[in-house]
PDB file of C-alpha atoms in Angstrom:
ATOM      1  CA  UNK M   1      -5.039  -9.427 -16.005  1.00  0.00           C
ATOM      2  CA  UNK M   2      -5.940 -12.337 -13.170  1.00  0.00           C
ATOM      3  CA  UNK M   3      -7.907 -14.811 -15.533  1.00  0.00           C
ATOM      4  CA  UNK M   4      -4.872 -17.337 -15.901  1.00  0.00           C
ATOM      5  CA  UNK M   5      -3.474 -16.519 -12.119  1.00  0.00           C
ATOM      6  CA  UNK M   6      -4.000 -19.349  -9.549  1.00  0.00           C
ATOM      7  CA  UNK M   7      -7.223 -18.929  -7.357  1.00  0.00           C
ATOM      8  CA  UNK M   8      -7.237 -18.865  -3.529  1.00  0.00           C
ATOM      9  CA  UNK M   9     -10.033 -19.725  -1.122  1.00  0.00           C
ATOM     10  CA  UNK M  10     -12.129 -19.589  -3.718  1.00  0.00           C
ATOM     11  CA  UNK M  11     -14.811 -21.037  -2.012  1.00  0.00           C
ATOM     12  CA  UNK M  12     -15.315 -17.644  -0.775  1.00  0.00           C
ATOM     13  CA  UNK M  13     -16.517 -14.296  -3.236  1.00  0.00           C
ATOM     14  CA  UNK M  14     -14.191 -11.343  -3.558  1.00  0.00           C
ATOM     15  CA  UNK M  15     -16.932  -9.291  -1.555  1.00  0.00           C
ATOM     16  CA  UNK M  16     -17.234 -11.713   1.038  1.00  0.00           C
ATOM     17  CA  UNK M  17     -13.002 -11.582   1.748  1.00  0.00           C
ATOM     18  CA  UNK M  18     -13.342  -8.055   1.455  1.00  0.00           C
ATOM     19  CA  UNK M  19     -15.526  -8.298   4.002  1.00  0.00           C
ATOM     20  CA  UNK M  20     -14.467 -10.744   6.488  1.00  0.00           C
ATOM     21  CA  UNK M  21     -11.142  -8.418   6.498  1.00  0.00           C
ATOM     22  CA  UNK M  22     -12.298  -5.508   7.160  1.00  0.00           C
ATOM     23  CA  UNK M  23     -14.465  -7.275  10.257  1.00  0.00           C
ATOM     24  CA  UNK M  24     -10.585  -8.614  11.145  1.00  0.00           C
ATOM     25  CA  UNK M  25      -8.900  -5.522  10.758  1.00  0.00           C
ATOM     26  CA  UNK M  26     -11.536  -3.740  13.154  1.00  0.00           C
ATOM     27  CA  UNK M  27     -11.455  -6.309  15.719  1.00  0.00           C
ATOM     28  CA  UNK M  28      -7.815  -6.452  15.887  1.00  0.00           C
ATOM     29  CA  UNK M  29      -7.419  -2.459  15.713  1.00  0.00           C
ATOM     30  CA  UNK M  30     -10.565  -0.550  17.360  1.00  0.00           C
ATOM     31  CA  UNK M  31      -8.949   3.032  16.297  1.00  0.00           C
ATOM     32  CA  UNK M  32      -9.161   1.826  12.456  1.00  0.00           C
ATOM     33  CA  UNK M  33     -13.026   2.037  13.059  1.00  0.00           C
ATOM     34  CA  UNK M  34     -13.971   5.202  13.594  1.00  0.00           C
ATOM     35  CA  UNK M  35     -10.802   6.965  11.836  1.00  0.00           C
ATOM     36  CA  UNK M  36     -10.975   4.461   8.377  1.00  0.00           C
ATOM     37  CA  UNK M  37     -13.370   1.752   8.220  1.00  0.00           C
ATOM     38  CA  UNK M  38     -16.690   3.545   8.749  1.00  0.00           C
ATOM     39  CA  UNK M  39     -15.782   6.642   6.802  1.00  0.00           C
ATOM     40  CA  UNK M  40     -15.102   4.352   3.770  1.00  0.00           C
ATOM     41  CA  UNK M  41     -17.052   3.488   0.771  1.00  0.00           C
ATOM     42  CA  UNK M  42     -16.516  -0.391  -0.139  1.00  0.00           C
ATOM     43  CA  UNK M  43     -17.181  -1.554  -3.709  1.00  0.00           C
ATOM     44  CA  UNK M  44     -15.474  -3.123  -6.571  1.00  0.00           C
ATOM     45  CA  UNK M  45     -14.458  -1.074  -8.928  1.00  0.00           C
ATOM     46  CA  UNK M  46     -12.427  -3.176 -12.084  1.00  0.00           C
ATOM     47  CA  UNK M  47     -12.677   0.071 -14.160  1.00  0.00           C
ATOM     48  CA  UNK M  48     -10.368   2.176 -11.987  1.00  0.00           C
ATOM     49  CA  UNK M  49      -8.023  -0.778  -9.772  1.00  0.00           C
ATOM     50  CA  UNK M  50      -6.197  -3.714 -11.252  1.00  0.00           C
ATOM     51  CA  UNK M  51      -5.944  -4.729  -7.314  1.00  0.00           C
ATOM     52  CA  UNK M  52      -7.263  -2.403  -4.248  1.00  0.00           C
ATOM     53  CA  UNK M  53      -6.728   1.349  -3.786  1.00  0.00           C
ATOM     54  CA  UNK M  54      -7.981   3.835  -1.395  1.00  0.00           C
ATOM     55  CA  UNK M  55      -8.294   7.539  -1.500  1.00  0.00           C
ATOM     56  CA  UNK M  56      -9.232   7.830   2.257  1.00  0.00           C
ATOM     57  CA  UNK M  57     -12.663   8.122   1.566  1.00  0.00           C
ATOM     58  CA  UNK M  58     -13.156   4.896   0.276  1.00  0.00           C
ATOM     59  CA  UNK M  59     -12.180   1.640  -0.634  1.00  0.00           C
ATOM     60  CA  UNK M  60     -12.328   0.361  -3.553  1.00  0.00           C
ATOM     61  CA  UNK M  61     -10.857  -3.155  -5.258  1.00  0.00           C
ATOM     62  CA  UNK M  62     -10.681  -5.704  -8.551  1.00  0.00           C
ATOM     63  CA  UNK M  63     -12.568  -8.761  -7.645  1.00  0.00           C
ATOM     64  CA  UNK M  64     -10.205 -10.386 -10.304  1.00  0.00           C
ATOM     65  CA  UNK M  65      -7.419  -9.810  -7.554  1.00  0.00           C
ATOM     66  CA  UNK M  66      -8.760 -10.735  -4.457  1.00  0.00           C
ATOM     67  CA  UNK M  67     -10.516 -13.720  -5.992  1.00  0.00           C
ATOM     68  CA  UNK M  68      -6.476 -14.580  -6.198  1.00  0.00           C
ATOM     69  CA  UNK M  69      -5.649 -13.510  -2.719  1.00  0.00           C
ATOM     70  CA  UNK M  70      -6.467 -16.449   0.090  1.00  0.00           C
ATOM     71  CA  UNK M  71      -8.366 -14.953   3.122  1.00  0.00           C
ATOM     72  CA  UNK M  72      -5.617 -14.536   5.063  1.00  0.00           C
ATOM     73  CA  UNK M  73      -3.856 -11.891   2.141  1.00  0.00           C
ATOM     74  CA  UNK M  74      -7.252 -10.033   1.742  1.00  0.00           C
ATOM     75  CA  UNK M  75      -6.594  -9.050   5.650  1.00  0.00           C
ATOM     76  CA  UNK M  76      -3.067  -8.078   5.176  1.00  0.00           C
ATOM     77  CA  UNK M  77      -3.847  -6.028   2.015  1.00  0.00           C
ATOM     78  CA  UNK M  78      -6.929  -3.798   3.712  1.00  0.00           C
ATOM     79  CA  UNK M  79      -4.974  -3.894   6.619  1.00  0.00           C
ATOM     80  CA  UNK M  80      -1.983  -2.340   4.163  1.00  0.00           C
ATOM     81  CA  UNK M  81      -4.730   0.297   3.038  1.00  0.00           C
ATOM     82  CA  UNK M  82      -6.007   1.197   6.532  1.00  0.00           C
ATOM     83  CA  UNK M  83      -2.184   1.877   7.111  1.00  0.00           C
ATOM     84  CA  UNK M  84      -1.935   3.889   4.351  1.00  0.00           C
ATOM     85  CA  UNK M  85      -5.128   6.116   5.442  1.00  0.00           C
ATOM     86  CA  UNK M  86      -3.622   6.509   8.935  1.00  0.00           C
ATOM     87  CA  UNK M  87      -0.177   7.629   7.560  1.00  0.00           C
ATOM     88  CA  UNK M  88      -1.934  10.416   5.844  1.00  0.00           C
ATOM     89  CA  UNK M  89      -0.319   9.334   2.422  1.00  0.00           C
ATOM     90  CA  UNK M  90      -3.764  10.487   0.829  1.00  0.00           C
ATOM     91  CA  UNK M  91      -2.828  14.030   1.505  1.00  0.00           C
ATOM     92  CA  UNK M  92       1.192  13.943   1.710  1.00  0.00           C
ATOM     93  CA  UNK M  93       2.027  13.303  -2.282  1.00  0.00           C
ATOM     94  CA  UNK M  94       2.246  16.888  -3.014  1.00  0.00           C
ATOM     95  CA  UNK M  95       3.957  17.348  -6.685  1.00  0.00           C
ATOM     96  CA  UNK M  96       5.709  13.784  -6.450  1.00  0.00           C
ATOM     97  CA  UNK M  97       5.096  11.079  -9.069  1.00  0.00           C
ATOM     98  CA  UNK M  98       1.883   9.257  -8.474  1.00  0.00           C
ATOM     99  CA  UNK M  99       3.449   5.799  -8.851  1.00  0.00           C
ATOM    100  CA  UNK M 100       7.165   6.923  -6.950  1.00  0.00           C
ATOM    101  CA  UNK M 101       4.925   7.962  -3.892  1.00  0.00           C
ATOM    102  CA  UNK M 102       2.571   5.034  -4.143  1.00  0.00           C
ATOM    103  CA  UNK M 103       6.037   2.447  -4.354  1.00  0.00           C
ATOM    104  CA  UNK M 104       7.516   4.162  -1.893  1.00  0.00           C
ATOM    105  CA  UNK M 105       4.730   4.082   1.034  1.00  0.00           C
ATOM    106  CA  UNK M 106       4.406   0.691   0.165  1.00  0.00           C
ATOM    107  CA  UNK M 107       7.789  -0.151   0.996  1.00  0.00           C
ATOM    108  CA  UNK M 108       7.370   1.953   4.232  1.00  0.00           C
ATOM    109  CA  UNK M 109       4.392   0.265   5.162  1.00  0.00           C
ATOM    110  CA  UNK M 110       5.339  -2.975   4.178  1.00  0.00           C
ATOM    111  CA  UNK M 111       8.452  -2.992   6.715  1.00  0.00           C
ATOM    112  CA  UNK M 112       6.063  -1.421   9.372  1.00  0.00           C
ATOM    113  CA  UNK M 113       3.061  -3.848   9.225  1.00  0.00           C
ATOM    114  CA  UNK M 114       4.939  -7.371   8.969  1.00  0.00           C
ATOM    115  CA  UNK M 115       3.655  -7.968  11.997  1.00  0.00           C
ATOM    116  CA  UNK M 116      -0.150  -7.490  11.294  1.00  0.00           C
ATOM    117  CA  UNK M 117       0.498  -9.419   8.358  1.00  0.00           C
ATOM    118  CA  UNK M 118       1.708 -12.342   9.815  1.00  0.00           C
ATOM    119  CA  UNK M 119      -0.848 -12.374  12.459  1.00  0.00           C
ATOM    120  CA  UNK M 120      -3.259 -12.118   9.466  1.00  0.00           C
ATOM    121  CA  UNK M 121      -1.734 -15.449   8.685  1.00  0.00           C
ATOM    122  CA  UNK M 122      -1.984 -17.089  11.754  1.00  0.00           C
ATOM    123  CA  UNK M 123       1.851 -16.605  12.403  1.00  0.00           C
ATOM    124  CA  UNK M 124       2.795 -18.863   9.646  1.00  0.00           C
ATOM    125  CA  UNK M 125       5.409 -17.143   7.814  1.00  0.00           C
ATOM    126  CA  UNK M 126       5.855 -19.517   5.533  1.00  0.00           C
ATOM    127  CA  UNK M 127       2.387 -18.630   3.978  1.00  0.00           C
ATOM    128  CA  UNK M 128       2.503 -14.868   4.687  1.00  0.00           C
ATOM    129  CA  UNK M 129       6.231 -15.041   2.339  1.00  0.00           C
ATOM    130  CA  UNK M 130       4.296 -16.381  -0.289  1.00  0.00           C
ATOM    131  CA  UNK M 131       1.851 -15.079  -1.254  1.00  0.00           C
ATOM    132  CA  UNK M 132       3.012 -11.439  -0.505  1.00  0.00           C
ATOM    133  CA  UNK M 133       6.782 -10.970  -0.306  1.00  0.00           C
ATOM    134  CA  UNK M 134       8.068 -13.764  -3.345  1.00  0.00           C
ATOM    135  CA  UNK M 135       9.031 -12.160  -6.270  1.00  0.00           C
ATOM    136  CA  UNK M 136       8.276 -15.249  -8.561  1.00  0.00           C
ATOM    137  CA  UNK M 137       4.397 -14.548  -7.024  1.00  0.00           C
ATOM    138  CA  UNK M 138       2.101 -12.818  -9.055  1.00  0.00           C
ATOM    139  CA  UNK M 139       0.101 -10.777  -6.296  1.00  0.00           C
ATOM    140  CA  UNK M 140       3.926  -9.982  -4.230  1.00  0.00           C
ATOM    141  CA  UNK M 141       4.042  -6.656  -3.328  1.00  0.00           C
ATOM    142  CA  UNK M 142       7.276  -4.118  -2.555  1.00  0.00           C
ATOM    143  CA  UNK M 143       9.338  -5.101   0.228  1.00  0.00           C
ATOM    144  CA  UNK M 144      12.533  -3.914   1.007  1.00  0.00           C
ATOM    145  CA  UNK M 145      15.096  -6.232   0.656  1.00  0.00           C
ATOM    146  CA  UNK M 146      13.394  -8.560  -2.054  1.00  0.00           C
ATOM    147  CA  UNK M 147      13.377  -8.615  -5.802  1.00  0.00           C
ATOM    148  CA  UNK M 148      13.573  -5.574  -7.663  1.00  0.00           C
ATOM    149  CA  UNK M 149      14.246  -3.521  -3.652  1.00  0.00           C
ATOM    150  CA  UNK M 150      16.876  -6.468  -2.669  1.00  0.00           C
ATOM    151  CA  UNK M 151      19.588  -3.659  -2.451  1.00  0.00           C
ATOM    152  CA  UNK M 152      17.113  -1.084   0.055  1.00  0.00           C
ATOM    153  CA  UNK M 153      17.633  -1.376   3.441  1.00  0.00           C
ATOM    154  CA  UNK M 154      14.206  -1.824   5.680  1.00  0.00           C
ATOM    155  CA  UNK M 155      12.116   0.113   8.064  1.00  0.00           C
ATOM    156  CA  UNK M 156      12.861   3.730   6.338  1.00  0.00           C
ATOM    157  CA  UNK M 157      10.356   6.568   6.220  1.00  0.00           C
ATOM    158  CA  UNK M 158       8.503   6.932   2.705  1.00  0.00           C
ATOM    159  CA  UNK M 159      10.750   9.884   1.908  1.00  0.00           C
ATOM    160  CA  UNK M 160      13.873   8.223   2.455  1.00  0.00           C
ATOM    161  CA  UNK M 161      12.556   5.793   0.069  1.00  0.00           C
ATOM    162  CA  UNK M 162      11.869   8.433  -2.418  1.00  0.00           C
ATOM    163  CA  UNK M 163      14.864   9.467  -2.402  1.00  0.00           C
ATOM    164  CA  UNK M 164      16.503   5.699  -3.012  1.00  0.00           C
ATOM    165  CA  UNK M 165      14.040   5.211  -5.929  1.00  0.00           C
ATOM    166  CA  UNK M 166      14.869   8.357  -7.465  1.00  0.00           C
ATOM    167  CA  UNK M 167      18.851   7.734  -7.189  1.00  0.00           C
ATOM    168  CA  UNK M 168      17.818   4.137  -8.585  1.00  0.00           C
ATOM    169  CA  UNK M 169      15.882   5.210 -11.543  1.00  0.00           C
ATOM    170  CA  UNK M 170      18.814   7.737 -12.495  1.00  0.00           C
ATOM    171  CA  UNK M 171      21.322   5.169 -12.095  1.00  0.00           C
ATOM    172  CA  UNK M 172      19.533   2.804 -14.364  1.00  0.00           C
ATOM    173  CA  UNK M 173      18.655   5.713 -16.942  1.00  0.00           C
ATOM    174  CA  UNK M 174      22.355   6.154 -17.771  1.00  0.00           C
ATOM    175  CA  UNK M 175      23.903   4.842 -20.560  1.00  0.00           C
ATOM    176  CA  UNK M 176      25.675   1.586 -19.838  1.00  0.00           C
ATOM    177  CA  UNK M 177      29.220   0.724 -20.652  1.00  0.00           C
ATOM    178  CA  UNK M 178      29.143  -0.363 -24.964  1.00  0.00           C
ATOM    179  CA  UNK M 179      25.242   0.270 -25.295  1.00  0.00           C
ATOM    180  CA  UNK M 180      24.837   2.293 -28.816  1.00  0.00           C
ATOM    181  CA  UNK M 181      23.091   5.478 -29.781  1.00  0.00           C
ATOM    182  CA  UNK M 182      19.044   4.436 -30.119  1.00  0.00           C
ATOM    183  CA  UNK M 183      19.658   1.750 -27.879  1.00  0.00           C
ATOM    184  CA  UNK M 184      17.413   3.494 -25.118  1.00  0.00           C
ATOM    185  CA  UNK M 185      14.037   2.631 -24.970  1.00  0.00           C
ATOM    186  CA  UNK M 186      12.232   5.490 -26.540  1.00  0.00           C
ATOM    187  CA  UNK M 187       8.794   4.443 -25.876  1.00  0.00           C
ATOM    188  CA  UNK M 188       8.396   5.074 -22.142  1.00  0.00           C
ATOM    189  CA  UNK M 189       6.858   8.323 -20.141  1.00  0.00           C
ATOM    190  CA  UNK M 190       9.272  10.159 -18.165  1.00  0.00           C
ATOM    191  CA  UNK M 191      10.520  11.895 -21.446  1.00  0.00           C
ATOM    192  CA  UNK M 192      14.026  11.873 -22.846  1.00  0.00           C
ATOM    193  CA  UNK M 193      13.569   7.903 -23.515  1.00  0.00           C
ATOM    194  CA  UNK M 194      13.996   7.304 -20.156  1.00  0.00           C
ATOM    195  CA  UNK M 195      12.411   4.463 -18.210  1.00  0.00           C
ATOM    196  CA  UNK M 196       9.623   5.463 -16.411  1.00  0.00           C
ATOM    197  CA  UNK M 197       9.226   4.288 -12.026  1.00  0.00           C
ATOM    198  CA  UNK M 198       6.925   2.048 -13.075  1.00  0.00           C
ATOM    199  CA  UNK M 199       9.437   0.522 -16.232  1.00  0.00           C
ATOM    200  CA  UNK M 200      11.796   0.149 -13.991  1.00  0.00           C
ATOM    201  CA  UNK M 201      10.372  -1.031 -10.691  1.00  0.00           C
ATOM    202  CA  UNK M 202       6.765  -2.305 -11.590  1.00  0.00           C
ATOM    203  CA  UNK M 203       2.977  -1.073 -11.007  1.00  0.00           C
ATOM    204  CA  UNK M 204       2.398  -1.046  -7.653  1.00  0.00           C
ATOM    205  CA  UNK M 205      -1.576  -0.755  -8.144  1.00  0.00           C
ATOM    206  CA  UNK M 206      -1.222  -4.729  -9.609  1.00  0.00           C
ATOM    207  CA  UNK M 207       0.229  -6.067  -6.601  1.00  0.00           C
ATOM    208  CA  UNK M 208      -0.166  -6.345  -3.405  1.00  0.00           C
ATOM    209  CA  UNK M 209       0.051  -2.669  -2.005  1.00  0.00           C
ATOM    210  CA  UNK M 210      -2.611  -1.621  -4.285  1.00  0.00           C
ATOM    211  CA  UNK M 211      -3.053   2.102  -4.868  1.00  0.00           C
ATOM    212  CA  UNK M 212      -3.089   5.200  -2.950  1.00  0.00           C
ATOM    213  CA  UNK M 213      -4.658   8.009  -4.783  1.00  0.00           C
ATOM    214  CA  UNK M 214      -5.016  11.671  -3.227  1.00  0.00           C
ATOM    215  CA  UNK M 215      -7.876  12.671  -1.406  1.00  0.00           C
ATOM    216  CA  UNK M 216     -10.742  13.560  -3.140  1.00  0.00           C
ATOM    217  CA  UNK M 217     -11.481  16.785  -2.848  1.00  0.00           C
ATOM    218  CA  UNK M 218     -15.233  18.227  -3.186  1.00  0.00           C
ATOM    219  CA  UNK M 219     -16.656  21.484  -4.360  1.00  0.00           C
ATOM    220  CA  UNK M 220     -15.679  24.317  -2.539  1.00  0.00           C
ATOM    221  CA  UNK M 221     -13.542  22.182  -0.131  1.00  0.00           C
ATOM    222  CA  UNK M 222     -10.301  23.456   0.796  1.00  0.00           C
ATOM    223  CA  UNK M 223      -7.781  20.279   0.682  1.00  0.00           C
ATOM    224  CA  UNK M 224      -5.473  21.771   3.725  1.00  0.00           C
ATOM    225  CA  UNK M 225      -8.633  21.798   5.633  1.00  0.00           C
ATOM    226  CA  UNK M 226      -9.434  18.614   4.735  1.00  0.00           C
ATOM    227  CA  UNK M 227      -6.246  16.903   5.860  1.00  0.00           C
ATOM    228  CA  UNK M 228      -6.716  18.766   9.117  1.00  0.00           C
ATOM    229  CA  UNK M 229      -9.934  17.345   9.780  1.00  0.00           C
ATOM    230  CA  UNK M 230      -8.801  13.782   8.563  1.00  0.00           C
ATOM    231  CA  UNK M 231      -5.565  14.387  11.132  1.00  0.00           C
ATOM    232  CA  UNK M 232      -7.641  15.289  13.983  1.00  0.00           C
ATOM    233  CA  UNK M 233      -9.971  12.630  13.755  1.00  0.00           C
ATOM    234  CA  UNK M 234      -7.396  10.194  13.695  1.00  0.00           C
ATOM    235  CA  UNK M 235      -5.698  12.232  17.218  1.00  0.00           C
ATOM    236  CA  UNK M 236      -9.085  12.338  19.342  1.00  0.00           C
ATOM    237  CA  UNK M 237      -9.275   8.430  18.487  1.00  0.00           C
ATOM    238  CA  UNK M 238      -6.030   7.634  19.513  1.00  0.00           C
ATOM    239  CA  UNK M 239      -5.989   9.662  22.898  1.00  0.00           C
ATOM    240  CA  UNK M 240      -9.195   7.489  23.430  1.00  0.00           C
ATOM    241  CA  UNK M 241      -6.634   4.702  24.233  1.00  0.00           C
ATOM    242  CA  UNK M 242      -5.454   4.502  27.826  1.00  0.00           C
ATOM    243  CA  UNK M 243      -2.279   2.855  26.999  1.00  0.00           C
ATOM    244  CA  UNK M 244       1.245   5.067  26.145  1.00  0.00           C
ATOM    245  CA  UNK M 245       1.609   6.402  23.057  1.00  0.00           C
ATOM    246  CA  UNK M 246       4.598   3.726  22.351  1.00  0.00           C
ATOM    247  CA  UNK M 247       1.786   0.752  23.105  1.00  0.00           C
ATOM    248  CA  UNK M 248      -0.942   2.289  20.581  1.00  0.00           C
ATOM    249  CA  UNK M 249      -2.189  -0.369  17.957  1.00  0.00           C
ATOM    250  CA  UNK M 250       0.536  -3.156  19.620  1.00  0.00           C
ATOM    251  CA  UNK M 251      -1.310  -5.600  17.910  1.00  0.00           C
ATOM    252  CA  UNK M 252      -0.551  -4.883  14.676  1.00  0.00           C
ATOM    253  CA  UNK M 253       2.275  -2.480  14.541  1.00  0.00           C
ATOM    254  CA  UNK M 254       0.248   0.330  13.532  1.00  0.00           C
ATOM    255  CA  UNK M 255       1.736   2.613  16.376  1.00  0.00           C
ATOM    256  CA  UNK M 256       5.072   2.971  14.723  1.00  0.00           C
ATOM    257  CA  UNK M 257       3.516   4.314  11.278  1.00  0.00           C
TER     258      UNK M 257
END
């Protein structure tokens, strides 16, 4: 899918950006070691990601895509994922659509962390627009306000963005003014002939955004426990910080997620 797309840094391996970001990410963000970045499992993985996805317990990416990501967007992308892990939106999909909840964090995140991605570029926003937020870009991600989410307002919680998607998709799954009978696609998966969230809006596991896929969970492992534990860990690092709750992760903009 990322043979023809241009190259970036490409003096540099997929695994090496991979990790050189995830060195950034901890330095700029202590609390993402302990609660994220030593808990995960890093390897590529072009079988089961067409970009980078995480499942909390590890982290896993298509060296296709980051070999098209400069070094700077590899930061802002596990950055994006280490968000994503903090959020808890590993073990908060519950019976939604896989790819409505995964476009739908995104665009939560997305308005939340512009300012960890733009110090991941250096504060040149120039660069940071390019490579992640144009729509004519091949690795842009959802952000609200831009291309196909020009019409969403920003910095809304995941479910409010849900809910927008879902009144989107119906919208655009009517019938439009002189369209014929059979003039619906028929081939897509929601049933009915209606467009499917990822017809209408894109796959948000080949962009920047990657994938968030639930929690694994083990044998005998009960998953309500298991989002406990991942919760607590995540509270006992924070109130390791000396600084109010409204400072946490300043840096970045984690704080606010």
């Amino acid at each position: 899918a990322w043979g023809n797309a241009p190259k970036r840094d490409s003096h540099l391996s997929a695994s090496e950006k991979i990790n050189l970001a995830l060195s950034w990410v901890g330095r700029q963000e202590p609390i993402a070691i302990p609660t994220v970045l030593t808990r995960w499992t890093v390897r590529a993985a072009p079988d089961r990601t067409a970009s980078l996805s995480t499942n909390g317990r590890e982290l896993i990416y298509n060296h296709g895509f980051v070999d098209c990501l400069s070094l700077n967007g590899t930061k802002a992308i596990v950055l994006h994922a280490v968000g994503h892990v903090l959020s808890q939106h590993h073990h908060r999909r519950g019976n939604l659509d896989p790819v409505l909840w995964n476009i739908a964090t995104d665009l939560a995140l997305n308005c939340l962390l512009q300012r960890g991605y733009l110090a991941a570029f250096g504060n040149n926003f120039a660069d940071m627009f390019n490579e992640l937020i144009d729509p004519d870009t091949a690795t842009s991600g959802a952000f609200a306000g831009y291309g196909k989410f020009n019409k969403f307002p920003q910095n809304l919680s995941a479910g409010e963005y849900v809910n927008m998607l879902r009144d989107e998709a119906h919208r655009q799954s009517q019938p439009q003014p002189g369209d014929q009978v059979g003039d619906q696609d028929q081939g897509n998966t929601n049933g009915g002939g209606s467009p499917s969230y990822a017809d209408i809006f894109g796959d948000p596991t080949a962009t920047f955004g990657g994938g968030i896929e639930d929690c694994p969970v083990m044998d005998n492992e009960d998953p309500d426990e298991a989002r406990r534990s991942d919760e607590s860990i995540v509270t006992r690092a924070a109130q390791l910080n000396p600084q109010d709750a409204s400072d946490k992760y300043s840096k970045l903009g984690l704080g606010h997620i």
